[in-house]
Short mmCIF file of C-alpha atoms and ligand atoms in Angstrom, two decimals:
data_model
loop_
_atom_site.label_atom_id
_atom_site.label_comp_id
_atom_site.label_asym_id
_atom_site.label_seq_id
_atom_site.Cartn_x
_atom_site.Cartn_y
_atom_site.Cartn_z
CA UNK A 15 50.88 25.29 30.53
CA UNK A 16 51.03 23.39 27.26
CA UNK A 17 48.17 22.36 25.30
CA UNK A 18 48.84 20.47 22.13
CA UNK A 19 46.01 20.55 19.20
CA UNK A 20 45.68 17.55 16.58
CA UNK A 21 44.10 18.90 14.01
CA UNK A 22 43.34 17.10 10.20
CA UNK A 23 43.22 19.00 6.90
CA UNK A 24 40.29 17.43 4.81
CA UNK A 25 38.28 18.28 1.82
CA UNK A 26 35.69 21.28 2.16
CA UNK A 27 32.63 18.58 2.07
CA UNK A 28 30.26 16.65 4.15
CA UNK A 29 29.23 14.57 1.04
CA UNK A 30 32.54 12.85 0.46
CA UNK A 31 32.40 11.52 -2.98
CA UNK A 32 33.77 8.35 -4.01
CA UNK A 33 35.36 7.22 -7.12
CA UNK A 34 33.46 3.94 -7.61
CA UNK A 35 35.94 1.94 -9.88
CA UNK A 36 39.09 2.79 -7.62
CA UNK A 37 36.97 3.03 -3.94
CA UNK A 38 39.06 6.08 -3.16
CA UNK A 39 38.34 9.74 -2.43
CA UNK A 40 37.29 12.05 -5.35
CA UNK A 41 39.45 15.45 -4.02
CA UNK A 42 39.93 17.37 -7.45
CA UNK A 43 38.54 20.77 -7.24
CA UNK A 44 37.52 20.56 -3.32
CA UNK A 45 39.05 22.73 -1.51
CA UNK A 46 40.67 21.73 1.68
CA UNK A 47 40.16 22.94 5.59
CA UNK A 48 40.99 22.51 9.14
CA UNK A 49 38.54 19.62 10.22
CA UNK A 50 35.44 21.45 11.93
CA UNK A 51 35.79 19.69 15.03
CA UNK A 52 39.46 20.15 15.60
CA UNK A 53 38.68 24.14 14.98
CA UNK A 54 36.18 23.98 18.32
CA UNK A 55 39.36 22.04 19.70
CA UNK A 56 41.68 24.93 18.65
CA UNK A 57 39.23 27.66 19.82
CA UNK A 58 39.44 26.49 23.10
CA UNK A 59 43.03 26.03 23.58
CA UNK A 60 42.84 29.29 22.35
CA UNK A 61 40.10 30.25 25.16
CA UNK A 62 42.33 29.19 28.07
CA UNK A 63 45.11 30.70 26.52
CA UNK A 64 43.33 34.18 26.64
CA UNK A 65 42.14 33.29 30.02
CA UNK A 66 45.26 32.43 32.25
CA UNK A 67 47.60 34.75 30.51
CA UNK A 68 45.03 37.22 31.50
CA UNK A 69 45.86 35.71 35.19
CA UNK A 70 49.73 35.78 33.96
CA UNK A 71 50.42 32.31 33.42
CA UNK A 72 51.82 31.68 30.43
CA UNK A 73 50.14 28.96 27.53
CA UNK A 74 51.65 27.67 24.58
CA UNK A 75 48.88 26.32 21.81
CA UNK A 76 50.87 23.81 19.62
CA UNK A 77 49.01 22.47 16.82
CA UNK A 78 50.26 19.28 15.13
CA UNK A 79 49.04 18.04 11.71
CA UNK A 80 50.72 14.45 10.19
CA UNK A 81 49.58 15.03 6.71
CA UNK A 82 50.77 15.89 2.81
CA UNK A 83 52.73 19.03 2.67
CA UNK A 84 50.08 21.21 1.26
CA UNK A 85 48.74 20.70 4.68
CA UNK A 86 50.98 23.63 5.29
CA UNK A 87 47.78 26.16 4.15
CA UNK A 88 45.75 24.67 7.28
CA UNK A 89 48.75 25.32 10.17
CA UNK A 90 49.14 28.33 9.12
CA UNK A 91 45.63 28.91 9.15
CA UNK A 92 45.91 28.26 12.59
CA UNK A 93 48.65 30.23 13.78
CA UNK A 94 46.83 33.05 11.95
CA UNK A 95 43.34 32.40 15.01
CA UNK A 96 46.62 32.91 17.40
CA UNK A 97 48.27 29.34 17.96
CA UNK A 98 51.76 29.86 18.83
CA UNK A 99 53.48 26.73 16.80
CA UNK A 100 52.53 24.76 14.52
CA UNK A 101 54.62 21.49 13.40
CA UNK A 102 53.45 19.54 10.28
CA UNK A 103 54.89 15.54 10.65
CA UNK A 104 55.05 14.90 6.84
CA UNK A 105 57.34 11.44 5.48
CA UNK A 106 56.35 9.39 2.64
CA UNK A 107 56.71 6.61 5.25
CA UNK A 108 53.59 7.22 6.57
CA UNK A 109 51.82 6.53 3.32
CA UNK A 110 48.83 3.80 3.64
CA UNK A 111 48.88 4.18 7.51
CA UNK A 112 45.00 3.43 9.12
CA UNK A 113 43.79 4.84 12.35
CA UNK A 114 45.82 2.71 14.15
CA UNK A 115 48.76 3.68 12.40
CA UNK A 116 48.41 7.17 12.24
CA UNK A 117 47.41 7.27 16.33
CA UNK A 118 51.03 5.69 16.38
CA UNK A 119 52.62 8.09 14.31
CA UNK A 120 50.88 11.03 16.13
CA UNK A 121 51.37 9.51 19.68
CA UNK A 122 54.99 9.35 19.39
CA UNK A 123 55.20 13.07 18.03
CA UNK A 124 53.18 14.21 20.94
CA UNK A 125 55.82 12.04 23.41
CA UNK A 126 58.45 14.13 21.48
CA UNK A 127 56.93 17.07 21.67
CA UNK A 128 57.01 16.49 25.47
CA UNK A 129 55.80 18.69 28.67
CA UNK A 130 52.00 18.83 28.19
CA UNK A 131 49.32 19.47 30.02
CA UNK A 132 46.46 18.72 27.81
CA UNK A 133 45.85 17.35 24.22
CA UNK A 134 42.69 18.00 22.54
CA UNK A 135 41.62 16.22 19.49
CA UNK A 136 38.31 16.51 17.38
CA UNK A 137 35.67 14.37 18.05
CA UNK A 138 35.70 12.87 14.50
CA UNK A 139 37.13 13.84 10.70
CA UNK A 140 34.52 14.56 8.45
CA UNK A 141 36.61 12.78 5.84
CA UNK A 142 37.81 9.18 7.21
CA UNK A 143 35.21 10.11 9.96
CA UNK A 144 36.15 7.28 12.23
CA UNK A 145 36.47 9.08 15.41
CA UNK A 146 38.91 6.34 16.71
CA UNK A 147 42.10 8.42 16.04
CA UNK A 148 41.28 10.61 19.64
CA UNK A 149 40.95 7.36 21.91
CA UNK A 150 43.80 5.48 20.17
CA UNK A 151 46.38 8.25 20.90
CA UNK A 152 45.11 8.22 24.61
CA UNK A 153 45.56 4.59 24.61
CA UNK A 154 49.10 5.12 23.22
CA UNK A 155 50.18 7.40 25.67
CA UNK A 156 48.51 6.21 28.66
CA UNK A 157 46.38 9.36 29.20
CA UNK A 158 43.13 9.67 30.74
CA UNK A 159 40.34 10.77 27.99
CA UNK A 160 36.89 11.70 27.77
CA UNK A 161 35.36 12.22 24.29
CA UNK A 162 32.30 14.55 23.00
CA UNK A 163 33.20 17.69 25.14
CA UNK A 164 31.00 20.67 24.99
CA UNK A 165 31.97 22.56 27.94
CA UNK A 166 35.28 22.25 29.94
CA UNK A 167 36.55 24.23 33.37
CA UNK A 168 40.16 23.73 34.48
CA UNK A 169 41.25 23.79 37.64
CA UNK A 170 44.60 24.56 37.58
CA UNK A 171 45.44 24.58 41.54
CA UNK A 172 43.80 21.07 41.40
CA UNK A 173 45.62 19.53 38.18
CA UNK A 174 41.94 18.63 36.99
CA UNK A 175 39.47 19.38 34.37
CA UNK A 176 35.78 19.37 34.50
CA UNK A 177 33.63 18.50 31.35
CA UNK A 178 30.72 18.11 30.32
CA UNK A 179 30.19 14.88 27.71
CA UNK A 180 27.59 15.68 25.32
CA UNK A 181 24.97 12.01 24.79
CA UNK A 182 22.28 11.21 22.69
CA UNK A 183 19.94 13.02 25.15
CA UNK A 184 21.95 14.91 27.32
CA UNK A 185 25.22 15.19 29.01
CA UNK A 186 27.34 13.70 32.30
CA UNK A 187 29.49 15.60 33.68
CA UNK A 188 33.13 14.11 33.90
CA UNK A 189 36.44 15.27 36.19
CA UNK A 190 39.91 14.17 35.40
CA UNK A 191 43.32 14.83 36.31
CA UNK A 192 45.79 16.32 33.82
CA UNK A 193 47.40 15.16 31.83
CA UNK A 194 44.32 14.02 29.81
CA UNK A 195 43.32 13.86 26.38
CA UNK A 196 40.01 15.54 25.61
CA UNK A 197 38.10 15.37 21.74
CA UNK A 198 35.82 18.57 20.93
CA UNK A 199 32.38 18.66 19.30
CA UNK A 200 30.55 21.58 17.55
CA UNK A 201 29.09 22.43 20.75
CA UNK A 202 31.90 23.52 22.84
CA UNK A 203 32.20 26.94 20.95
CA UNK A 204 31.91 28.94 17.81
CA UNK A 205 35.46 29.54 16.14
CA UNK A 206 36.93 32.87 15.71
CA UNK A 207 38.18 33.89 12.38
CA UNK A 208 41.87 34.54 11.80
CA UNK A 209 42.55 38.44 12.54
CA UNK A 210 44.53 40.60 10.06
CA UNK A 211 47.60 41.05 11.83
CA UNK A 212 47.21 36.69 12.62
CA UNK A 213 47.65 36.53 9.17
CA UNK A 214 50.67 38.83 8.64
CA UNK A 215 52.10 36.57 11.31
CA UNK A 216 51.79 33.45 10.10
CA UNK A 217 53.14 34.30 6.74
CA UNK A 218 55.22 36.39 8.33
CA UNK A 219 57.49 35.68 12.01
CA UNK A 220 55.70 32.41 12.48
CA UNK A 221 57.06 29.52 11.56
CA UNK A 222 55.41 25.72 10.02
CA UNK A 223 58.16 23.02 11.62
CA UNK A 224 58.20 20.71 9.26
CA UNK A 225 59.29 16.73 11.07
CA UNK A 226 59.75 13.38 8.80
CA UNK A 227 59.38 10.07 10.89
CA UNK A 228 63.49 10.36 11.79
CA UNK A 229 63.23 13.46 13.12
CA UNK A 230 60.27 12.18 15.54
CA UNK A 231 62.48 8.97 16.25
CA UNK A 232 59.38 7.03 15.13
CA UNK A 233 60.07 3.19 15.34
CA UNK A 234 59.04 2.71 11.44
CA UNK A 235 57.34 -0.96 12.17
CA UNK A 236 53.91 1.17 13.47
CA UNK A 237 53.86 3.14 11.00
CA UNK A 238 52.79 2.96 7.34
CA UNK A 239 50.73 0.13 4.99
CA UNK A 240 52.71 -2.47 6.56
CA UNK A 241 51.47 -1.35 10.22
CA UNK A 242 47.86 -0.91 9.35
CA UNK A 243 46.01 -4.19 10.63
CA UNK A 244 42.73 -2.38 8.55
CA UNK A 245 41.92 -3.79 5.44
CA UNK A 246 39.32 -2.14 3.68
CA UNK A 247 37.18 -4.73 1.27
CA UNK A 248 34.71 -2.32 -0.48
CA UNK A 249 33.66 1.44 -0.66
CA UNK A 250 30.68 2.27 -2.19
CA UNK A 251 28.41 5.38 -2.19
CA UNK A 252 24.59 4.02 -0.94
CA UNK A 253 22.14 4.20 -3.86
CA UNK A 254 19.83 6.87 -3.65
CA UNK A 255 16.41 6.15 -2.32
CA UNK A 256 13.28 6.64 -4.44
CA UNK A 257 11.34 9.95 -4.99
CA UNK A 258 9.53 11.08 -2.68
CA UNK A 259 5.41 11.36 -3.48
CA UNK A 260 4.03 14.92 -2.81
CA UNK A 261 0.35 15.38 -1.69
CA UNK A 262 -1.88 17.58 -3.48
CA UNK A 263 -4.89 19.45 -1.82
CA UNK A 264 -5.91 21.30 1.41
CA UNK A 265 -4.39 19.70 4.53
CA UNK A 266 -7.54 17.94 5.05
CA UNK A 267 -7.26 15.83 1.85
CA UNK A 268 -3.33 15.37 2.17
CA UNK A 269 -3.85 13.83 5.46
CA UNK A 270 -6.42 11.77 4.26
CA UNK A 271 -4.62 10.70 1.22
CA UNK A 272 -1.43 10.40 3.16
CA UNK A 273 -3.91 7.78 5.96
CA UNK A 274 -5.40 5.87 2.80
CA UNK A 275 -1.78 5.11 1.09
CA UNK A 276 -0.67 3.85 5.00
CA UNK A 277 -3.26 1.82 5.06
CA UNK A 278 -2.79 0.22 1.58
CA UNK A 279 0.59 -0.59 2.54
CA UNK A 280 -0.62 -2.52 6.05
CA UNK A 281 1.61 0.62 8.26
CA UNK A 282 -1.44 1.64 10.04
C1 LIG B 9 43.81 0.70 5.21
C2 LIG B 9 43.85 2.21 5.21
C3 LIG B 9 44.81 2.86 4.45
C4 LIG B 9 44.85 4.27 4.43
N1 LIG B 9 45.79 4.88 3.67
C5 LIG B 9 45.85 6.21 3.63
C6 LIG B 9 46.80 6.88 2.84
O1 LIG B 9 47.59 6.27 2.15
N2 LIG B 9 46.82 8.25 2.85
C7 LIG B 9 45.92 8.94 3.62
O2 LIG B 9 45.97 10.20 3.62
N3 LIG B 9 45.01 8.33 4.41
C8 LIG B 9 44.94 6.99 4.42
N4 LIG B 9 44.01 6.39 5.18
C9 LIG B 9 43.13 7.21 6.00
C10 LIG B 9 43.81 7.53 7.33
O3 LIG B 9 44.11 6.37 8.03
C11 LIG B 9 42.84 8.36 8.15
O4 LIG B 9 42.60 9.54 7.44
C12 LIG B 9 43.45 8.74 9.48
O5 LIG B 9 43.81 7.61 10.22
C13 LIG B 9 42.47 9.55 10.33
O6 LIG B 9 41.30 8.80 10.52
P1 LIG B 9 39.93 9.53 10.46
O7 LIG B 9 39.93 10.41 9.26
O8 LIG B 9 38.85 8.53 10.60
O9 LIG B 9 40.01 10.49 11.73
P2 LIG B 9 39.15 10.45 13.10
O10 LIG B 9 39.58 9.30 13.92
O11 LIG B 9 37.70 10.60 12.79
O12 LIG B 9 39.74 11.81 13.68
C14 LIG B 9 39.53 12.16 15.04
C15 LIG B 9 40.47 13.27 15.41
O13 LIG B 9 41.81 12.79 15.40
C16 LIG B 9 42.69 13.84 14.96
N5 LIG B 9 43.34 13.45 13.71
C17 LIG B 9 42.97 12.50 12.83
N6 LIG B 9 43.82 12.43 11.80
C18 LIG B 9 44.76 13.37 12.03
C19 LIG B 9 45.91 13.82 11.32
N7 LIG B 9 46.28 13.27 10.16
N8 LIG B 9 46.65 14.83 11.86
C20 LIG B 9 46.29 15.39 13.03
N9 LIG B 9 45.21 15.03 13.74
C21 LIG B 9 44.46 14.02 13.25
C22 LIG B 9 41.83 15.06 14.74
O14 LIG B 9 41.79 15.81 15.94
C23 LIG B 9 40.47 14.45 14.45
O15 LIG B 9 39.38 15.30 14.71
C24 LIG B 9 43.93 5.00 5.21
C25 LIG B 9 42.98 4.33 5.97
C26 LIG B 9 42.92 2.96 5.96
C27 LIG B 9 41.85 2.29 6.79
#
Protein backbone atom coordinates (compact mmCIF):
# COMPACT_ATOMS: atom_id res chain seq x y z
CA UNK A 1 0.00 0.00 0.00
CA UNK A 2 1.10 3.51 -0.88
CA UNK A 3 -0.13 6.54 0.66
CA UNK A 4 1.25 9.80 -0.58
CA UNK A 5 1.15 13.02 1.91
CA UNK A 6 1.03 16.74 0.45
CA UNK A 7 2.14 18.61 2.94
CA UNK A 8 3.00 22.81 2.84
CA UNK A 9 5.76 24.49 4.85
CA UNK A 10 4.31 27.92 6.08
CA UNK A 11 5.15 30.53 8.58
CA UNK A 12 4.69 29.59 12.41
CA UNK A 13 1.45 32.06 12.59
CA UNK A 14 -2.25 32.17 12.45
CA UNK A 15 -2.10 36.05 12.21
CA UNK A 16 -0.42 36.29 8.83
CA UNK A 17 0.86 39.75 8.58
CA UNK A 18 0.84 41.72 5.58
CA UNK A 19 3.15 44.23 4.24
CA UNK A 20 0.61 46.93 3.27
CA UNK A 21 2.61 48.93 0.56
CA UNK A 22 3.76 45.66 -1.36
CA UNK A 23 0.34 43.32 -0.40
CA UNK A 24 2.71 40.45 0.22
CA UNK A 25 3.58 38.24 3.19
CA UNK A 26 5.70 39.72 6.06
CA UNK A 27 7.97 36.21 6.79
CA UNK A 28 11.21 37.79 8.43
CA UNK A 29 11.80 36.35 11.76
CA UNK A 30 8.75 33.69 11.62
CA UNK A 31 9.74 30.64 11.82
CA UNK A 32 8.45 28.09 9.44
CA UNK A 33 6.41 24.53 9.97
CA UNK A 34 4.69 21.66 8.48
CA UNK A 35 1.06 23.10 7.89
CA UNK A 36 -1.09 21.84 11.00
CA UNK A 37 -3.52 20.16 8.97
CA UNK A 38 -1.22 18.25 6.70
CA UNK A 39 0.53 16.97 10.18
CA UNK A 40 -3.12 15.23 11.18
CA UNK A 41 -2.78 14.07 7.39
CA UNK A 42 0.74 12.66 8.07
CA UNK A 43 -0.24 11.15 11.47
CA UNK A 44 -2.58 9.08 9.92
CA UNK A 45 -0.72 7.74 7.07
CA UNK A 46 1.43 7.11 9.74
CA UNK A 47 -1.54 5.31 11.79
CA UNK A 48 -2.29 2.80 9.01
CA UNK A 49 1.16 2.33 8.47
CA UNK A 50 1.59 1.05 12.14
CA UNK A 51 -1.58 -0.78 11.73
CA UNK A 52 -1.26 -3.14 8.61
CA UNK A 53 2.40 -3.73 8.98
CA UNK A 54 1.33 -4.92 12.31
CA UNK A 55 -1.01 -7.35 10.02
CA UNK A 56 2.28 -7.70 7.66
CA UNK A 57 1.38 -5.72 4.81
CA UNK A 58 3.74 -3.50 3.94
CA UNK A 59 3.02 0.75 3.65
CA UNK A 60 5.12 3.24 2.22
CA UNK A 61 4.28 7.05 3.62
CA UNK A 62 5.66 9.41 0.86
CA UNK A 63 5.43 12.93 1.65
CA UNK A 64 5.71 15.48 -1.17
CA UNK A 65 6.31 19.23 -0.63
CA UNK A 66 6.57 21.71 -4.06
CA UNK A 67 8.14 24.55 -2.26
CA UNK A 68 11.61 26.81 -1.78
CA UNK A 69 14.47 24.67 -0.84
CA UNK A 70 14.61 25.55 2.76
CA UNK A 71 11.49 23.55 2.71
CA UNK A 72 14.01 20.82 3.17
CA UNK A 73 13.79 21.50 7.34
CA UNK A 74 9.92 20.45 7.11
CA UNK A 75 10.50 16.83 5.03
CA UNK A 76 12.82 16.00 7.10
CA UNK A 77 10.79 16.84 9.89
CA UNK A 78 8.65 14.36 8.63
CA UNK A 79 10.69 11.49 7.97
CA UNK A 80 11.92 12.10 11.54
CA UNK A 81 7.54 11.17 12.91
CA UNK A 82 8.54 7.93 10.63
CA UNK A 83 7.57 8.76 6.86
CA UNK A 84 9.60 6.64 4.72
CA UNK A 85 10.41 9.28 1.66
CA UNK A 86 10.18 12.42 1.31
CA UNK A 87 10.63 14.28 -2.25
CA UNK A 88 10.74 18.14 -2.30
CA UNK A 89 9.55 19.41 -6.20
CA UNK A 90 11.58 22.70 -6.09
CA UNK A 91 12.21 24.79 -9.88
CA UNK A 92 12.24 28.42 -10.17
CA UNK A 93 9.62 27.65 -12.85
CA UNK A 94 7.09 27.32 -10.53
CA UNK A 95 7.51 30.84 -9.25
CA UNK A 96 4.05 32.98 -9.22
CA UNK A 97 2.01 29.70 -9.67
CA UNK A 98 -1.84 30.10 -7.85
CA UNK A 99 -3.84 27.22 -6.59
CA UNK A 100 -4.58 26.20 -9.80
CA UNK A 101 -1.17 26.12 -10.80
CA UNK A 102 0.37 24.57 -8.04
CA UNK A 103 -2.63 21.62 -8.01
CA UNK A 104 -1.04 21.18 -11.61
CA UNK A 105 2.37 21.07 -10.61
CA UNK A 106 1.57 18.70 -7.65
CA UNK A 107 -0.92 16.50 -9.68
CA UNK A 108 1.55 15.61 -12.21
CA UNK A 109 4.27 14.72 -9.46
CA UNK A 110 1.79 12.50 -7.78
CA UNK A 111 1.04 10.77 -11.56
CA UNK A 112 4.89 10.36 -11.51
CA UNK A 113 5.19 9.22 -8.42
CA UNK A 114 2.75 6.47 -9.55
CA UNK A 115 1.14 3.21 -7.72
CA UNK A 116 -1.00 4.78 -4.96
CA UNK A 117 -3.52 3.90 -3.00
CA UNK A 118 -4.46 6.98 -1.21
CA UNK A 119 -3.42 10.72 -1.15
CA UNK A 120 -4.19 12.78 1.76
CA UNK A 121 -3.97 16.46 1.75
CA UNK A 122 -4.77 19.09 4.57
CA UNK A 123 -7.91 20.53 4.72
CA UNK A 124 -6.54 24.10 4.25
CA UNK A 125 -2.92 26.14 4.64
CA UNK A 126 -2.97 28.42 7.32
CA UNK A 127 -0.93 30.71 5.09
CA UNK A 128 -2.67 31.06 1.47
CA UNK A 129 -5.54 29.28 3.41
CA UNK A 130 -7.60 28.61 0.36
CA UNK A 131 -8.39 25.06 0.86
CA UNK A 132 -8.86 24.61 -2.97
CA UNK A 133 -5.39 23.03 -3.54
CA UNK A 134 -6.97 19.32 -2.05
CA UNK A 135 -10.07 19.30 -4.54
CA UNK A 136 -8.09 20.69 -7.51
CA UNK A 137 -5.50 17.84 -7.41
CA UNK A 138 -8.51 15.33 -7.23
CA UNK A 139 -9.96 17.04 -10.12
CA UNK A 140 -6.58 16.69 -11.90
CA UNK A 141 -6.21 13.23 -11.43
CA UNK A 142 -9.61 12.02 -11.68
CA UNK A 143 -9.81 10.69 -8.08
CA UNK A 144 -12.69 10.39 -5.92
CA UNK A 145 -12.39 12.93 -2.76
CA UNK A 146 -14.07 13.78 0.28
CA UNK A 147 -12.79 16.78 2.30
CA UNK A 148 -12.92 17.63 6.27
CA UNK A 149 -12.08 14.03 7.52
CA UNK A 150 -12.00 13.36 11.17
CA UNK A 151 -12.18 9.73 11.34
CA UNK A 152 -11.33 7.20 8.52
CA UNK A 153 -11.55 3.05 8.48
CA UNK A 154 -10.08 1.23 5.47
CA UNK A 155 -11.18 -1.67 4.22
CA UNK A 156 -8.58 -3.13 2.51
CA UNK A 157 -10.33 -6.56 1.25
CA UNK A 158 -13.01 -4.11 -0.11
CA UNK A 159 -10.67 -1.37 -1.88
CA UNK A 160 -12.82 1.25 0.18
CA UNK A 161 -12.55 3.76 2.86
CA UNK A 162 -15.05 4.90 5.33
CA UNK A 163 -15.03 8.55 6.72
CA UNK A 164 -16.52 10.53 8.60
CA UNK A 165 -16.90 14.43 7.11
CA UNK A 166 -16.83 16.78 9.86
CA UNK A 167 -19.98 19.95 9.12
CA UNK A 168 -20.91 22.91 10.74
CA UNK A 169 -23.01 20.82 13.19
CA UNK A 170 -22.05 17.47 12.80
CA UNK A 171 -20.76 14.90 10.48
CA UNK A 172 -22.01 12.34 7.40
CA UNK A 173 -20.50 9.56 7.05
CA UNK A 174 -18.96 8.94 3.48
CA UNK A 175 -17.57 5.43 1.66
CA UNK A 176 -15.36 5.47 -1.34
CA UNK A 177 -13.34 3.27 -3.34
CA UNK A 178 -9.56 3.66 -3.52
CA UNK A 179 -7.90 5.30 -5.10
CA UNK A 180 -9.28 8.51 -3.46
CA UNK A 181 -8.01 11.64 -2.30
CA UNK A 182 -8.92 12.49 1.28
CA UNK A 183 -8.00 16.28 3.14
CA UNK A 184 -7.48 16.04 7.11
CA UNK A 185 -8.74 18.44 9.80
CA UNK A 186 -7.51 18.94 13.42
CA UNK A 187 -9.93 16.45 14.46
CA UNK A 188 -8.79 13.31 12.96
CA UNK A 189 -5.85 12.96 15.53
CA UNK A 190 -3.25 14.52 17.71
CA UNK A 191 0.34 14.36 16.02
CA UNK A 192 3.15 12.51 17.47
CA UNK A 193 6.41 14.21 17.93
CA UNK A 194 9.47 13.12 15.99
CA UNK A 195 11.36 10.30 18.18
CA UNK A 196 15.14 10.52 18.81
CA UNK A 197 16.33 7.86 16.74
CA UNK A 198 13.53 9.59 13.76
CA UNK A 199 15.75 12.26 13.95
CA UNK A 200 19.14 10.50 13.63
CA UNK A 201 17.43 9.07 10.58
CA UNK A 202 16.44 11.72 8.78
CA UNK A 203 19.70 13.50 9.06
CA UNK A 204 21.13 10.48 8.86
CA UNK A 205 20.13 7.17 6.16
CA UNK A 206 17.11 9.07 4.97
CA UNK A 207 17.15 10.82 2.14
CA UNK A 208 15.15 14.54 0.82
CA UNK A 209 14.72 13.73 -3.25
CA UNK A 210 15.02 16.77 -4.51
CA UNK A 211 12.76 17.00 -8.41
CA UNK A 212 12.78 20.36 -10.71
CA UNK A 213 9.74 20.52 -13.19
CA UNK A 214 12.04 18.29 -15.92
CA UNK A 215 12.58 15.74 -13.77
CA UNK A 216 8.62 15.46 -13.10
CA UNK A 217 8.10 15.80 -17.01
CA UNK A 218 5.80 18.71 -16.10
CA UNK A 219 4.29 20.27 -19.34
CA UNK A 220 5.65 23.96 -18.30
CA UNK A 221 2.36 25.82 -19.89
CA UNK A 222 0.38 24.84 -16.28
CA UNK A 223 2.73 25.81 -14.41
CA UNK A 224 4.08 29.15 -13.16
CA UNK A 225 2.74 33.15 -13.37
CA UNK A 226 1.88 32.58 -16.84
CA UNK A 227 -0.54 29.52 -15.84
CA UNK A 228 -2.18 31.18 -12.93
CA UNK A 229 -5.71 32.45 -14.24
CA UNK A 230 -5.78 34.27 -10.36
CA UNK A 231 -5.16 37.73 -10.27
CA UNK A 232 -5.05 39.14 -7.02
CA UNK A 233 -6.29 43.09 -6.99
CA UNK A 234 -5.73 44.06 -3.29
CA UNK A 235 -4.51 42.63 0.14
CA UNK A 236 -5.16 44.41 3.02
CA UNK A 237 -5.16 43.57 6.78
CA UNK A 238 -9.04 44.55 8.18
CA UNK A 239 -8.87 47.59 10.49
CA UNK A 240 -9.22 46.83 13.92
CA UNK A 241 -12.58 47.28 15.49
CA UNK A 242 -13.16 49.75 18.34
CA UNK A 243 -12.52 49.13 22.12
CA UNK A 244 -14.50 47.33 23.74
CA UNK A 245 -16.60 49.19 26.88
CA UNK A 246 -16.19 47.30 30.24
CA UNK A 247 -19.03 47.40 32.87
CA UNK A 248 -18.39 48.44 36.26
CA UNK A 249 -20.43 47.17 39.35
CA UNK A 250 -22.11 44.00 40.79
CA UNK A 251 -23.69 41.84 38.08
CA UNK A 252 -26.91 43.37 38.86
CA UNK A 253 -25.87 46.89 37.73
CA UNK A 254 -23.70 45.57 34.68
CA UNK A 255 -26.71 43.92 33.36
CA UNK A 256 -28.68 46.78 33.85
CA UNK A 257 -26.24 49.14 32.39
CA UNK A 258 -25.42 46.69 29.67
CA UNK A 259 -29.94 46.63 29.00
CA UNK A 260 -29.99 50.61 29.20
CA UNK A 261 -26.98 51.15 26.50
CA UNK A 262 -29.14 48.32 24.16
CA UNK A 263 -31.84 50.18 24.46
CA UNK A 264 -30.27 53.60 23.61
CA UNK A 265 -29.01 52.13 20.58
CA UNK A 266 -32.78 50.73 19.40
CA UNK A 267 -31.10 46.64 19.74
CA UNK A 268 -33.65 45.72 22.22
C1 LIG B 1 -1.64 34.98 -8.31
C2 LIG B 1 -0.89 34.20 -7.26
C3 LIG B 1 0.50 34.15 -7.31
C4 LIG B 1 1.21 33.43 -6.33
N1 LIG B 1 2.56 33.41 -6.40
C5 LIG B 1 3.25 32.75 -5.48
C6 LIG B 1 4.67 32.71 -5.51
O1 LIG B 1 5.30 33.30 -6.36
N2 LIG B 1 5.33 32.00 -4.55
C7 LIG B 1 4.62 31.33 -3.58
O2 LIG B 1 5.26 30.68 -2.72
N3 LIG B 1 3.28 31.32 -3.54
C8 LIG B 1 2.58 32.02 -4.45
N4 LIG B 1 1.24 32.03 -4.38
C9 LIG B 1 0.57 31.26 -3.34
C10 LIG B 1 0.39 29.82 -3.81
O3 LIG B 1 -0.37 29.75 -4.96
C11 LIG B 1 -0.32 29.06 -2.70
O4 LIG B 1 0.50 29.10 -1.57
C12 LIG B 1 -0.51 27.61 -3.08
O5 LIG B 1 -1.26 27.48 -4.25
C13 LIG B 1 -1.27 26.85 -1.99
O6 LIG B 1 -2.50 27.47 -1.76
P1 LIG B 1 -3.01 27.60 -0.29
O7 LIG B 1 -1.89 28.11 0.54
O8 LIG B 1 -4.28 28.36 -0.30
O9 LIG B 1 -3.24 26.08 0.12
P2 LIG B 1 -4.62 25.30 0.43
O10 LIG B 1 -5.37 25.09 -0.83
O11 LIG B 1 -5.32 25.95 1.58
O12 LIG B 1 -3.93 23.94 0.90
C14 LIG B 1 -4.69 22.76 1.05
C15 LIG B 1 -3.76 21.59 1.14
O13 LIG B 1 -3.10 21.39 -0.11
C16 LIG B 1 -1.76 20.92 0.12
N5 LIG B 1 -0.79 21.89 -0.39
C17 LIG B 1 -0.98 23.19 -0.65
N6 LIG B 1 0.15 23.76 -1.10
C18 LIG B 1 1.08 22.79 -1.11
C19 LIG B 1 2.46 22.74 -1.45
N7 LIG B 1 3.12 23.81 -1.88
N8 LIG B 1 3.11 21.55 -1.32
C20 LIG B 1 2.46 20.46 -0.88
N9 LIG B 1 1.17 20.44 -0.53
C21 LIG B 1 0.48 21.59 -0.66
C22 LIG B 1 -1.62 20.75 1.61
O14 LIG B 1 -1.98 19.43 1.96
C23 LIG B 1 -2.63 21.75 2.15
O15 LIG B 1 -3.09 21.47 3.45
C24 LIG B 1 0.50 32.75 -5.32
C25 LIG B 1 -0.89 32.81 -5.29
C26 LIG B 1 -1.58 33.53 -6.22
C27 LIG B 1 -3.09 33.57 -6.13
Amino acid sequence: MKIIVCAKQVPDTNEVKLDPKTGTLIREGIPSIINPDDRNALEEALRIKDKFENENERVEVVVLTMGPPQADVALREALAMGADRAILLCDRKFAGSDTWATAHAIAWTIDKIGGYDLVFCGRQAIDGDTAQVGPQVAEYLNLPQVTYVRRLDIERDGGTVTVERALEDGYEVIETRLPCLLTAVKELNVPRYPSMRGIFDAYGEKQVEVWSADDVGIDPSVIGLKASPTNVRRVFTPEPRGKGIMLEGSGKEAVQNLFAQLREKRIV
